[in-house]
Amino acid sequence: RTVYVNGEYLPEAEATVSIFDRGFLMADGVYEVTSVLGGKLLDFDGHFARLERSLRELDMACPVTKDELLAIHRELVAQNGIDEGMVYLQVTRGNPGDRDFSFPDPATTPSTLVLFTQSKPGLADNPTAKTGIKVISIEDIRWGRRDIKTVQLLYPSMGKMMAKKAGCDDAWMVEDGFVTEGTSNNAYIVKGGRIITRNLGTDILHGITRAAVLRMAAEAQMEIEERPFSVAEAQAADEAFFTSASAFVLPVVEIDGEAVGTGAPGPVAARLREIYLDESRKTAV
Ligand code: PMP
């Protein structure tokens, strides 16, 4: 693979970042994941806008312009021959040359920008769309600024492992009795034809796929309610599903051992997946 590090395209074995990089020592950085279908980028504008917002919230400057970043994405997709897959991007607060809690002066410590591709043939034709996934619920003990897409992913990783240990695929996190989100996705239920998903705030990531799917659902005259829901309400729903840039829309058929609806993937999730894939392919860059 060819990867990108601070202005250079390099073979992955030659790409290095300092041991003093604040991303490594402090999880002081943010990231984005953009999907590629047919060699083109999905929702690039949304991902760039959220990157800028994450950086702003952490007092970091964006090291490249939007056009430069698009060009880097495209160059990596081309060099690595990616037809279906993802581009991962990370910006950290750089290498101040030592370990210190205080932020370094950005004038002397430039941020570190890293990008790499992941090839995922069959990404759009994921068989899981036909079978759905099983989730467990776990307490959400993450920090309070989940709207910033930081690289602090230890608890979500632990949640994924807890799910696997329980014979499931993912974990939905619960705070004060209500589902916040999945370990790496936004959570939804469907009741009486109405799509219900947690409202935006600092307690969840503002999913780019969430925004696109809700916009497309509204355009298709589907009813949407943005509010928190509990695990019990989800278990009693007609359908459950989740969205993320890398999975698009996928059904959830079981929560904590209880079947959701018929226990099979439902029509609303299937329709939203189809609409999202169709529309996104058309607007891909
Ligand atoms: N919530 C969390 C915690 C996530 O990690 C992700 C995926 N990065 C999402 C939601 C979905 O966001 P997006 O649709 O932008 O991938």
Short mmCIF file of C-alpha atoms and ligand atoms in Angstrom, two decimals:
data_model
loop_
_atom_site.label_atom_id
_atom_site.label_comp_id
_atom_site.label_asym_id
_atom_site.label_seq_id
_atom_site.Cartn_x
_atom_site.Cartn_y
_atom_site.Cartn_z
CA ARG A 1 0.00 0.00 0.00
CA THR A 2 1.00 3.56 -0.63
CA VAL A 3 0.15 5.77 2.33
CA TYR A 4 0.35 9.53 2.96
CA VAL A 5 2.30 11.17 5.79
CA ASN A 6 2.79 14.93 6.07
CA GLY A 7 3.05 15.76 2.40
CA GLU A 8 4.64 12.53 1.22
CA TYR A 9 3.33 9.43 -0.52
CA LEU A 10 5.32 6.44 0.73
CA PRO A 11 5.21 2.64 0.82
CA GLU A 12 3.56 1.78 4.16
CA ALA A 13 6.74 0.15 5.51
CA GLU A 14 8.61 3.45 5.11
CA ALA A 15 5.98 5.70 6.66
CA THR A 16 6.79 6.72 10.23
CA VAL A 17 5.52 9.04 12.97
CA SER A 18 7.52 10.11 16.05
CA ILE A 19 7.12 8.30 19.39
CA PHE A 20 6.53 11.80 20.85
CA ASP A 21 3.56 12.44 18.59
CA ARG A 22 0.65 13.57 20.77
CA GLY A 23 -1.66 11.24 18.90
CA PHE A 24 0.41 8.32 20.20
CA LEU A 25 1.05 9.62 23.76
CA MET A 26 -2.23 11.46 24.49
CA ALA A 27 -4.82 10.30 21.92
CA ASP A 28 -4.67 14.00 20.97
CA GLY A 29 -6.09 13.80 17.49
CA VAL A 30 -9.14 13.38 15.30
CA TYR A 31 -10.01 11.18 12.34
CA GLU A 32 -12.43 10.56 9.51
CA VAL A 33 -13.32 7.50 7.46
CA THR A 34 -14.69 8.04 3.96
CA SER A 35 -16.07 5.17 1.90
CA VAL A 36 -15.15 4.50 -1.71
CA LEU A 37 -17.57 2.93 -4.18
CA GLY A 38 -16.69 2.54 -7.83
CA GLY A 39 -13.41 4.32 -7.07
CA LYS A 40 -15.26 7.45 -5.90
CA LEU A 41 -15.63 9.08 -2.48
CA LEU A 42 -18.98 9.15 -0.67
CA ASP A 43 -20.10 12.22 1.33
CA PHE A 44 -16.66 13.87 1.05
CA ASP A 45 -18.11 17.34 1.81
CA GLY A 46 -19.74 16.09 5.00
CA HIS A 47 -16.59 14.37 6.22
CA PHE A 48 -14.49 17.46 5.53
CA ALA A 49 -16.97 19.72 7.33
CA ARG A 50 -16.96 17.44 10.38
CA LEU A 51 -13.14 17.25 10.33
CA GLU A 52 -12.93 21.04 10.40
CA ARG A 53 -15.42 21.14 13.29
CA SER A 54 -13.57 18.47 15.31
CA LEU A 55 -10.28 20.35 14.82
CA ARG A 56 -11.85 23.70 15.76
CA GLU A 57 -13.30 22.24 18.97
CA LEU A 58 -9.79 21.10 19.95
CA ASP A 59 -8.06 24.38 18.95
CA MET A 60 -6.26 22.77 16.06
CA ALA A 61 -5.88 24.19 12.58
CA CYS A 62 -6.65 22.14 9.50
CA PRO A 63 -3.24 21.42 7.93
CA VAL A 64 -4.60 21.28 4.36
CA THR A 65 -7.33 22.91 2.30
CA LYS A 66 -10.43 21.00 1.24
CA ASP A 67 -9.16 20.79 -2.35
CA GLU A 68 -5.76 19.51 -1.21
CA LEU A 69 -7.40 16.89 0.98
CA LEU A 70 -9.66 15.74 -1.84
CA ALA A 71 -6.61 15.47 -4.11
CA ILE A 72 -4.77 13.35 -1.49
CA HIS A 73 -7.78 11.04 -1.13
CA ARG A 74 -8.02 10.62 -4.89
CA GLU A 75 -4.28 10.03 -5.32
CA LEU A 76 -4.32 7.25 -2.69
CA VAL A 77 -7.45 5.67 -4.19
CA ALA A 78 -5.76 5.73 -7.62
CA GLN A 79 -2.32 4.53 -6.49
CA ASN A 80 -3.82 1.66 -4.50
CA GLY A 81 -6.44 0.78 -7.11
CA ILE A 82 -9.33 1.00 -4.64
CA ASP A 83 -12.71 0.19 -6.18
CA GLU A 84 -14.64 -0.48 -2.94
CA GLY A 85 -13.20 0.35 0.45
CA MET A 86 -12.30 3.21 2.73
CA VAL A 87 -9.89 6.09 3.14
CA TYR A 88 -8.79 6.66 6.75
CA LEU A 89 -7.52 10.12 7.69
CA GLN A 90 -6.01 11.26 10.99
CA VAL A 91 -4.78 14.63 12.23
CA THR A 92 -2.90 14.79 15.52
CA ARG A 93 -1.38 17.69 17.43
CA GLY A 94 2.04 16.69 16.19
CA ASN A 95 5.42 16.03 17.75
CA PRO A 96 6.58 18.58 20.35
CA GLY A 97 9.77 16.54 20.92
CA ASP A 98 8.88 15.49 24.47
CA ARG A 99 5.92 14.51 26.64
CA ASP A 100 4.02 17.42 28.19
CA PHE A 101 0.33 17.91 29.07
CA SER A 102 0.24 21.49 27.76
CA PHE A 103 -0.53 21.93 24.09
CA PRO A 104 2.59 22.88 22.09
CA ASP A 105 2.70 26.12 20.11
CA PRO A 106 1.27 25.25 16.67
CA ALA A 107 3.74 27.68 15.07
CA THR A 108 6.64 25.41 16.06
CA THR A 109 4.80 22.09 16.25
CA PRO A 110 2.89 21.37 13.05
CA SER A 111 0.12 18.80 13.20
CA THR A 112 0.64 15.31 11.81
CA LEU A 113 -1.54 14.29 8.88
CA VAL A 114 -1.77 10.61 7.97
CA LEU A 115 -3.99 8.90 5.40
CA PHE A 116 -4.24 5.32 4.21
CA THR A 117 -6.67 3.22 2.19
CA GLN A 118 -8.41 -0.05 3.05
CA SER A 119 -9.61 -2.21 0.17
CA LYS A 120 -12.98 -3.89 0.92
CA PRO A 121 -14.25 -5.67 -2.18
CA GLY A 122 -17.95 -6.41 -1.80
CA LEU A 123 -18.53 -3.52 0.61
CA ALA A 124 -21.84 -2.56 -1.00
CA ASP A 125 -22.98 -6.19 -1.41
CA ASN A 126 -22.50 -6.99 2.28
CA PRO A 127 -24.40 -10.25 3.02
CA THR A 128 -25.09 -8.92 6.55
CA ALA A 129 -27.72 -6.63 5.00
CA LYS A 130 -29.80 -9.82 4.48
CA THR A 131 -29.16 -11.37 7.89
CA GLY A 132 -28.71 -8.45 10.28
CA ILE A 133 -26.52 -8.29 13.37
CA LYS A 134 -26.97 -9.00 17.08
CA VAL A 135 -26.05 -6.42 19.68
CA ILE A 136 -25.62 -6.33 23.43
CA SER A 137 -26.17 -3.21 25.52
CA ILE A 138 -23.38 -1.87 27.70
CA GLU A 139 -23.06 1.21 29.88
CA ASP A 140 -21.71 4.26 28.05
CA ILE A 141 -18.72 5.36 30.14
CA ARG A 142 -17.01 7.46 27.44
CA TRP A 143 -16.08 11.11 27.94
CA GLY A 144 -18.65 13.87 27.44
CA ARG A 145 -17.57 15.22 24.03
CA ARG A 146 -18.54 12.36 21.76
CA ASP A 147 -19.46 14.89 19.09
CA ILE A 148 -15.72 15.37 18.49
CA LYS A 149 -14.37 12.50 16.43
CA THR A 150 -11.22 11.85 18.48
CA VAL A 151 -8.93 8.84 18.20
CA GLN A 152 -9.72 7.82 21.81
CA LEU A 153 -11.34 4.54 20.81
CA LEU A 154 -10.38 2.31 23.73
CA TYR A 155 -13.84 1.96 25.26
CA PRO A 156 -15.57 1.37 21.90
CA SER A 157 -12.91 -1.33 21.21
CA MET A 158 -13.63 -2.89 24.61
CA GLY A 159 -17.36 -2.78 23.83
CA LYS A 160 -16.76 -4.61 20.56
CA MET A 161 -14.81 -7.29 22.44
CA MET A 162 -17.57 -7.61 25.07
CA ALA A 163 -20.04 -8.13 22.22
CA LYS A 164 -17.86 -10.80 20.60
CA LYS A 165 -17.44 -12.60 23.91
CA ALA A 166 -21.26 -12.67 24.19
CA GLY A 167 -21.53 -14.16 20.67
CA CYS A 168 -22.78 -10.85 19.23
CA ASP A 169 -21.51 -8.37 16.65
CA ASP A 170 -21.64 -4.99 18.34
CA ALA A 171 -22.62 -3.11 21.49
CA TRP A 172 -25.15 -0.32 21.86
CA MET A 173 -24.12 2.02 24.63
CA VAL A 174 -26.62 3.22 27.20
CA GLU A 175 -26.53 6.35 29.34
CA ASP A 176 -29.19 7.28 31.91
CA GLY A 177 -31.44 4.53 30.55
CA PHE A 178 -31.25 5.59 26.90
CA VAL A 179 -29.21 4.29 23.98
CA THR A 180 -26.56 6.78 22.89
CA GLU A 181 -25.05 4.98 19.86
CA GLY A 182 -23.21 1.84 18.73
CA THR A 183 -19.45 1.47 19.23
CA SER A 184 -18.83 2.91 15.76
CA ASN A 185 -22.27 3.81 14.40
CA ASN A 186 -25.54 5.62 15.04
CA ALA A 187 -28.54 3.63 16.32
CA TYR A 188 -32.18 3.67 15.13
CA ILE A 189 -35.47 1.90 15.71
CA VAL A 190 -38.65 1.81 13.64
CA LYS A 191 -42.12 1.74 15.21
CA GLY A 192 -45.35 2.03 13.25
CA GLY A 193 -43.41 3.15 10.17
CA ARG A 194 -41.73 5.98 12.09
CA ILE A 195 -37.92 6.18 12.24
CA ILE A 196 -36.65 7.04 15.73
CA THR A 197 -33.04 8.06 16.42
CA ARG A 198 -31.34 9.97 19.20
CA ASN A 199 -31.22 13.74 18.72
CA LEU A 200 -27.82 15.38 18.18
CA GLY A 201 -25.87 16.78 21.12
CA THR A 202 -22.46 16.36 22.72
CA ASP A 203 -23.40 12.80 23.76
CA ILE A 204 -23.15 11.21 20.27
CA LEU A 205 -21.12 11.58 17.12
CA HIS A 206 -22.94 13.54 14.43
CA GLY A 207 -22.82 10.77 11.86
CA ILE A 208 -22.36 11.86 8.27
CA THR A 209 -24.34 8.80 7.18
CA ARG A 210 -27.01 9.67 9.78
CA ALA A 211 -27.43 13.13 8.24
CA ALA A 212 -27.63 11.73 4.71
CA VAL A 213 -30.03 8.90 5.60
CA LEU A 214 -32.37 11.22 7.54
CA ARG A 215 -32.37 13.69 4.65
CA MET A 216 -33.17 10.92 2.16
CA ALA A 217 -35.85 9.43 4.46
CA ALA A 218 -37.51 12.85 4.72
CA GLU A 219 -37.37 13.24 0.93
CA ALA A 220 -39.08 9.82 0.65
CA GLN A 221 -41.87 11.14 2.94
CA MET A 222 -40.89 8.83 5.78
CA GLU A 223 -41.67 10.00 9.30
CA ILE A 224 -38.70 10.78 11.57
CA GLU A 225 -38.56 11.40 15.30
CA GLU A 226 -35.25 12.56 16.79
CA ARG A 227 -35.29 11.59 20.47
CA PRO A 228 -33.61 9.14 22.84
CA PHE A 229 -35.02 5.59 23.15
CA SER A 230 -34.39 2.83 25.71
CA VAL A 231 -33.23 -0.76 25.17
CA ALA A 232 -36.73 -1.98 26.18
CA GLU A 233 -38.33 0.28 23.55
CA ALA A 234 -35.85 -0.98 20.95
CA GLN A 235 -36.59 -4.62 21.83
CA ALA A 236 -40.31 -3.90 21.38
CA ALA A 237 -39.80 -2.02 18.10
CA ASP A 238 -40.73 -3.31 14.63
CA GLU A 239 -37.15 -2.90 13.39
CA ALA A 240 -33.74 -1.69 14.50
CA PHE A 241 -30.76 -0.68 12.42
CA PHE A 242 -27.55 1.35 12.45
CA THR A 243 -25.66 3.63 10.08
CA SER A 244 -22.00 4.43 9.52
CA ALA A 245 -19.81 5.54 6.64
CA SER A 246 -18.23 2.11 6.31
CA ALA A 247 -21.36 -0.06 6.81
CA PHE A 248 -23.97 2.29 5.26
CA VAL A 249 -27.29 0.97 6.71
CA LEU A 250 -27.41 -2.44 8.40
CA PRO A 251 -30.24 -4.14 10.29
CA VAL A 252 -30.08 -5.13 13.97
CA VAL A 253 -32.20 -8.24 14.64
CA GLU A 254 -31.45 -8.97 18.29
CA ILE A 255 -30.73 -6.83 21.36
CA ASP A 256 -29.55 -8.51 24.60
CA GLY A 257 -30.92 -11.85 23.37
CA GLU A 258 -34.38 -10.46 22.50
CA ALA A 259 -35.52 -10.57 18.88
CA VAL A 260 -36.49 -7.20 17.40
CA GLY A 261 -39.81 -7.45 15.51
CA THR A 262 -39.92 -10.73 13.60
CA GLY A 263 -36.23 -11.33 14.29
CA ALA A 264 -35.47 -10.84 10.60
CA PRO A 265 -34.24 -7.66 8.84
CA GLY A 266 -37.11 -5.25 8.19
CA PRO A 267 -38.30 -3.34 5.12
CA VAL A 268 -37.45 0.18 6.34
CA ALA A 269 -33.76 -0.61 6.89
CA ALA A 270 -33.62 -2.40 3.52
CA ARG A 271 -35.23 0.53 1.73
CA LEU A 272 -32.96 3.09 3.41
CA ARG A 273 -29.88 1.06 2.52
CA GLU A 274 -30.97 0.94 -1.11
CA ILE A 275 -31.80 4.66 -1.26
CA TYR A 276 -28.55 5.60 0.49
CA LEU A 277 -26.40 3.47 -1.84
CA ASP A 278 -28.20 4.70 -4.97
CA GLU A 279 -28.03 8.38 -4.05
CA SER A 280 -24.47 8.22 -2.72
CA ARG A 281 -23.16 6.56 -5.87
CA LYS A 282 -24.75 9.39 -7.89
CA THR A 283 -23.18 12.17 -5.82
CA ALA A 284 -19.81 10.42 -5.21
CA VAL A 285 -16.70 12.39 -6.15
N1 PMP B 1 -20.92 7.05 16.18
C1 PMP B 1 -19.67 6.66 16.44
C2 PMP B 1 -19.22 6.53 17.87
C3 PMP B 1 -18.78 6.36 15.38
O1 PMP B 1 -17.53 5.99 15.64
C4 PMP B 1 -19.25 6.46 14.05
C5 PMP B 1 -18.37 6.10 12.88
N2 PMP B 1 -17.20 6.80 12.83
C6 PMP B 1 -20.56 6.88 13.83
C7 PMP B 1 -21.38 7.16 14.92
C8 PMP B 1 -21.13 7.01 12.44
O2 PMP B 1 -20.65 8.17 11.82
P1 PMP B 1 -20.46 8.24 10.22
O3 PMP B 1 -21.80 7.97 9.65
O4 PMP B 1 -20.01 9.62 9.98
O5 PMP B 1 -19.47 7.18 9.88
#
